[in-house]
Tab-separated table of C-alpha atoms in Angstrom:
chain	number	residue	atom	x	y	z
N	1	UNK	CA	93.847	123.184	103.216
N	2	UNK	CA	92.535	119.124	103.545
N	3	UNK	CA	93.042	117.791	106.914
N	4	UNK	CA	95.448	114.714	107.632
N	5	UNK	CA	94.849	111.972	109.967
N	6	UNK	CA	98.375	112.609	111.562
N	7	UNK	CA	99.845	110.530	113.647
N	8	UNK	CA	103.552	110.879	113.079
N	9	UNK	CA	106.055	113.177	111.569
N	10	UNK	CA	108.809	111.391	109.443
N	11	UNK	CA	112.277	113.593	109.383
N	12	UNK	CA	114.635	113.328	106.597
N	13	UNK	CA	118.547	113.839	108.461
N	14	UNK	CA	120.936	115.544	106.140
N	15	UNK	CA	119.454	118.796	104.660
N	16	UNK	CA	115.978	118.801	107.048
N	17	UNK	CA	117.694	118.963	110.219
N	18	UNK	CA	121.759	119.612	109.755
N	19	UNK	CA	123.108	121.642	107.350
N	20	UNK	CA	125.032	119.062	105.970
N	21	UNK	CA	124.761	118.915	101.814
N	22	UNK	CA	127.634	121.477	101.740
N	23	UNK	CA	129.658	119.051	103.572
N	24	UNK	CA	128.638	116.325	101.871
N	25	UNK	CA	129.381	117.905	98.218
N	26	UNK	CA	132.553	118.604	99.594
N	27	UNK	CA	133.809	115.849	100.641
N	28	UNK	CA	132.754	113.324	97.593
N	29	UNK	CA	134.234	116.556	95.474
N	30	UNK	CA	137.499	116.071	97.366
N	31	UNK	CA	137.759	112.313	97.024
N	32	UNK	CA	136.420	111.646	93.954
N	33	UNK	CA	138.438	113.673	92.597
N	34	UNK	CA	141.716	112.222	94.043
N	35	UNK	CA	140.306	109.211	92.342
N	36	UNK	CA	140.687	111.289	89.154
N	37	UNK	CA	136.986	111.828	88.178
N	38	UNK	CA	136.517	115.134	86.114
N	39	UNK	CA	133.360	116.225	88.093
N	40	UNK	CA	132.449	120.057	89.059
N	41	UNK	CA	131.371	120.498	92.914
N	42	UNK	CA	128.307	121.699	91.664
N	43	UNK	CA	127.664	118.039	89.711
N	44	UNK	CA	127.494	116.348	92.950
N	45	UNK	CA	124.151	117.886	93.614
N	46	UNK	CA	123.168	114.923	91.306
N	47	UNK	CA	123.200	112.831	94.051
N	48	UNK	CA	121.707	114.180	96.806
N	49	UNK	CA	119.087	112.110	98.869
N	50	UNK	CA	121.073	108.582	98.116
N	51	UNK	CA	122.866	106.439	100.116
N	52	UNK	CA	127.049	106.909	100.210
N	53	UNK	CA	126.939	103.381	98.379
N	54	UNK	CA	124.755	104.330	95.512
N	55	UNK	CA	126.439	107.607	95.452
N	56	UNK	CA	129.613	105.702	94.531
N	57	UNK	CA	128.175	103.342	92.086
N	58	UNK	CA	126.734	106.151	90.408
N	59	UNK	CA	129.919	107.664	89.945
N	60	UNK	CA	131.673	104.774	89.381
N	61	UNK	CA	129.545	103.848	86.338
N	62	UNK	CA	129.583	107.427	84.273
N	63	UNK	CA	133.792	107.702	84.808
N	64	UNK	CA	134.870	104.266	85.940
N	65	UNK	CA	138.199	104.062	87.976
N	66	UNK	CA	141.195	101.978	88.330
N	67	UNK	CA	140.968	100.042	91.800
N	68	UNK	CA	137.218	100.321	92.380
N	69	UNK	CA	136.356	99.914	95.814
N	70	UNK	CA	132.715	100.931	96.846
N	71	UNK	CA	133.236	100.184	100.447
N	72	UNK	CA	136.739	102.495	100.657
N	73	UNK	CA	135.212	105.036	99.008
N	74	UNK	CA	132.404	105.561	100.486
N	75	UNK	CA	133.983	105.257	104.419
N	76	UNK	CA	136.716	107.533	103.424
N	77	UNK	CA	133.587	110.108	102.296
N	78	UNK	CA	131.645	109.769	105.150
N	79	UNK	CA	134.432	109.565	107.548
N	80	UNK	CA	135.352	113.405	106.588
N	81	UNK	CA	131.558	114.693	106.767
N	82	UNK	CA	131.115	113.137	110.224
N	83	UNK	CA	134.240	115.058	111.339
N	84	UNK	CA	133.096	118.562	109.821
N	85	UNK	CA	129.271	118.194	111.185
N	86	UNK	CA	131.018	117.325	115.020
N	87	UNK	CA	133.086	120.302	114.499
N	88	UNK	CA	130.969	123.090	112.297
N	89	UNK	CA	127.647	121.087	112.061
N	90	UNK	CA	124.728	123.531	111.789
N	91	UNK	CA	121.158	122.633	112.848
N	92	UNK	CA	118.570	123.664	110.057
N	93	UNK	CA	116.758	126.907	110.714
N	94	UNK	CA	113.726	126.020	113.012
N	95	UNK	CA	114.762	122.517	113.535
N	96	UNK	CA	113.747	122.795	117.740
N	97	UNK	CA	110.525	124.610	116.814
N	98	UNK	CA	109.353	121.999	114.265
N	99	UNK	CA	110.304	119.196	116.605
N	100	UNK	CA	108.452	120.889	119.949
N	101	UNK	CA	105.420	121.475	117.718
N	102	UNK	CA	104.683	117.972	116.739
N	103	UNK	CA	105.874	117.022	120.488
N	104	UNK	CA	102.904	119.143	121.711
N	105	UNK	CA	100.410	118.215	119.216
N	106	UNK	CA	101.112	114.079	120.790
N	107	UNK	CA	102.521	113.401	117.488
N	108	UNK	CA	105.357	110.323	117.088
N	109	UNK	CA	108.931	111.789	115.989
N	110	UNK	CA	110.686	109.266	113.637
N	111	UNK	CA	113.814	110.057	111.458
N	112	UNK	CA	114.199	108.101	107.804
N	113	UNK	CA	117.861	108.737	106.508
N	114	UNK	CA	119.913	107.562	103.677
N	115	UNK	CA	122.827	108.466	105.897
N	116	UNK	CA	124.890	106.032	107.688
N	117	UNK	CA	125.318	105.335	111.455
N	118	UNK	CA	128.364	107.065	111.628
N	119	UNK	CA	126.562	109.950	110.647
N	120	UNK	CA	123.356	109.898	112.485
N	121	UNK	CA	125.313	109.557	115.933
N	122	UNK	CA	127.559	112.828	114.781
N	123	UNK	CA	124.045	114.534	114.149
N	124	UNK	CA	122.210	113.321	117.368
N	125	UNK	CA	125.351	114.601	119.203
N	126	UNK	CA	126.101	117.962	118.304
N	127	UNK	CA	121.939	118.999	117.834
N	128	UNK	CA	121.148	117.052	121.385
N	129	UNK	CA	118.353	115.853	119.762
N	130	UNK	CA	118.351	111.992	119.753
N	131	UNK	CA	116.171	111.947	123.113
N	132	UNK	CA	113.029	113.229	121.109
N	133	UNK	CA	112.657	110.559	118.591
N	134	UNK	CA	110.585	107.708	119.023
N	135	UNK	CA	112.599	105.848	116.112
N	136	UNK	CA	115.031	106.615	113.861
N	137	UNK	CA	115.976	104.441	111.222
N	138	UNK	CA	118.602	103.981	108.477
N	139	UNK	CA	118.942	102.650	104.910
N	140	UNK	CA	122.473	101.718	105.502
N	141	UNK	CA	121.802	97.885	105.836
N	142	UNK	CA	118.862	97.809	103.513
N	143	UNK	CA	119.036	96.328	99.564
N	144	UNK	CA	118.098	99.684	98.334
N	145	UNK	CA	117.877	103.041	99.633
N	146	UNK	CA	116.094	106.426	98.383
N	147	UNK	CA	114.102	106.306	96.134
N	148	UNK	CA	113.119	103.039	97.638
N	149	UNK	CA	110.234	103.614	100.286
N	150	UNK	CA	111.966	100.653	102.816
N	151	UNK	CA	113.283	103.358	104.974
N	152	UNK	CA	110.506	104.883	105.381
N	153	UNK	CA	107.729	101.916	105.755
N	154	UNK	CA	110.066	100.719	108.473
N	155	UNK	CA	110.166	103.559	110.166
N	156	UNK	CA	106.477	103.614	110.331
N	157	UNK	CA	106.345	100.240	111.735
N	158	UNK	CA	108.966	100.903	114.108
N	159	UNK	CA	106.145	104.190	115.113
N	160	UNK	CA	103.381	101.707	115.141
N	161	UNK	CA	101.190	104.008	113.035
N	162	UNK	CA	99.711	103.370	109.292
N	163	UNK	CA	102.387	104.737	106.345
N	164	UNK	CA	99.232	107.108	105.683
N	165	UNK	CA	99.111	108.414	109.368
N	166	UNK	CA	102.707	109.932	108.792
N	167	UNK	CA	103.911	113.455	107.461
N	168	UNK	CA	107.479	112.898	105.791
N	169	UNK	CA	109.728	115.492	105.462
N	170	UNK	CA	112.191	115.858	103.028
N	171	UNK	CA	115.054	118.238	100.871
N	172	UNK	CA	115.500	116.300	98.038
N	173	UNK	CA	113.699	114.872	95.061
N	174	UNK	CA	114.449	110.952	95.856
N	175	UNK	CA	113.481	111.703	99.186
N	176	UNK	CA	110.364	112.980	98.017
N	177	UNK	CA	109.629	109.991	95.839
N	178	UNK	CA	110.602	107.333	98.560
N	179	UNK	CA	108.177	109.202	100.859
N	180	UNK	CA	105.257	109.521	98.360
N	181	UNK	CA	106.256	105.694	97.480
N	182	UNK	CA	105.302	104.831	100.923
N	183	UNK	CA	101.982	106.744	100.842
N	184	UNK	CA	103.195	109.216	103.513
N	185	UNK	CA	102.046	112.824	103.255
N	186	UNK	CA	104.741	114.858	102.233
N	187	UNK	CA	106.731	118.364	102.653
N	188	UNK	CA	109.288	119.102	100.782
N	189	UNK	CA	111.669	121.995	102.056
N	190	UNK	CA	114.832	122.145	98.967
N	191	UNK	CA	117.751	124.636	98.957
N	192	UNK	CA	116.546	127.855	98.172
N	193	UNK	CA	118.659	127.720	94.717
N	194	UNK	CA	116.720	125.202	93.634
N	195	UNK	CA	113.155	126.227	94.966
N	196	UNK	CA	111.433	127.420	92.033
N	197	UNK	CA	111.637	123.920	89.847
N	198	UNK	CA	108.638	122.423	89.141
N	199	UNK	CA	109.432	119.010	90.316
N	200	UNK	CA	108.549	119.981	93.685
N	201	UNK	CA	105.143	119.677	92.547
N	202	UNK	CA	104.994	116.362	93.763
N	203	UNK	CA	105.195	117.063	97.033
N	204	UNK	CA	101.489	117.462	99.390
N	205	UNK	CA	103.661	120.887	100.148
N	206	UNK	CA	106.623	122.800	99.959
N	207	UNK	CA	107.698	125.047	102.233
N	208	UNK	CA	111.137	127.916	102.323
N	209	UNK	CA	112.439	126.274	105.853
N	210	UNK	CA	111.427	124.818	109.027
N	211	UNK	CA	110.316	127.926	110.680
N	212	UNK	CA	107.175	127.616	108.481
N	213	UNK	CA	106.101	124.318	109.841
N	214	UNK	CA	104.693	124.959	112.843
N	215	UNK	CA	102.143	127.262	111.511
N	216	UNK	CA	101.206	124.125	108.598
N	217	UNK	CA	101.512	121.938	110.976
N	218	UNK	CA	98.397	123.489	112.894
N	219	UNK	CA	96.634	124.079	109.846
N	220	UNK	CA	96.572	120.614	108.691
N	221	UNK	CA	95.348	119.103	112.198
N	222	UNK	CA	93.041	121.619	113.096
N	223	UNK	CA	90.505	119.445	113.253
N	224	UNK	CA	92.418	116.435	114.935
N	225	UNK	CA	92.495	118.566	118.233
């Protein structure tokens, strides 16, 4: 096990924290659909990790549509997750444990999403959770989202600590790359159906949930303390 010179955890949102990919599947199932795309529920695991804008386009460019409208699209897609999360939102197992771990350890909390406003606030509200990060940023308003790095090299800047100083956490594969991108150190927790693929190499780590973190997280700043 190397030691890190940790001085921040990085949280990826949907996925990490909230249970939220089902929701998310379902709903650009549901509308894209209604747009007449011939797509499979399972085919919008394609997209997980980018932002509701480049989820459209992406769409949009294998089975064009009559009408195309990113913005419409995309607000009437994240309009329905935000409502399921407020009412049936789920925190990730071991979200509070990971979170009071790095709290006691002195380490900065920062949270690098793809996700919209909208959906961060739905999040923050129904896990009570906004209170414990020291920034949390969003690649909403940015030219490019995941796999860009932006997200999270301004999230590090917002922290005031060095891109290398930070531990990024992360579900899916462009949020893996965007992290690595930014020369973060990185853990990569993916859906359990999808554990056992190789590309998860890339990660520093992978671990089955959150409830393993703590005991990594101890491991890898042993020395630090």
């Amino acid at each position: 096990m190397s030691q890190i010179n940790l001085a921040a955890v990085i949280f990826d949102m949907d996925g990490v924290l909230i249970d939220s990919e089902p929701s998310w599947q379902a709903a650009e199932y549901k509308v894209l659909s209604q747009l007449g795309l011939p797509i499979s529920l399972s085919d919008t695991e394609q997209t997980t990790g980018l932002r509701i804008d480049q989820v459209v386009e992406y769409w949009y460019r294998r089975h064009p549509w009559e009408g195309y409208d990113n913005a419409a699209t995309a607000e009437a897609i994240v309009t329905q997750v935000a409502g399921e999360i407020l009412s049936h939102g789920e925190a990730m197992s071991g979200v509070k444990e990971a979170l009071e771990a790095c709290k006691q350890r002195g380490l900065k909390l920062g949270l690098a999403t793809s996700s919209p406003t909208l959906l961060i606030d739905a999040v923050m509200q129904k896990l009570a959770i906004r209170e414990l990060f020291d920034s949390i940023e969003s690649a909403e308003t940015l030219a490019l989202g995941k796999p860009h790095p932006e997200v999270y090299l301004n999230c590090a800047k917002a922290l005031g600590v060095e891109p290398s100083q930070c531990l990024a956490i992360e579900d899916s594969f462009n949020g893996l790359i965007a992290a690595r991108a930014a020369n973060m150190h990185t853990v990569v927790i993916p859906a359990p159906h999808e554990a056992s693929q190789a590309r998860w190499a890339a990660a520093h780590q992978q671990l089955a949930s959150l409830k393993e973190f703590a005991g990594y997280l101890a491991q890898c700043t042993a020395k630090q303390l």
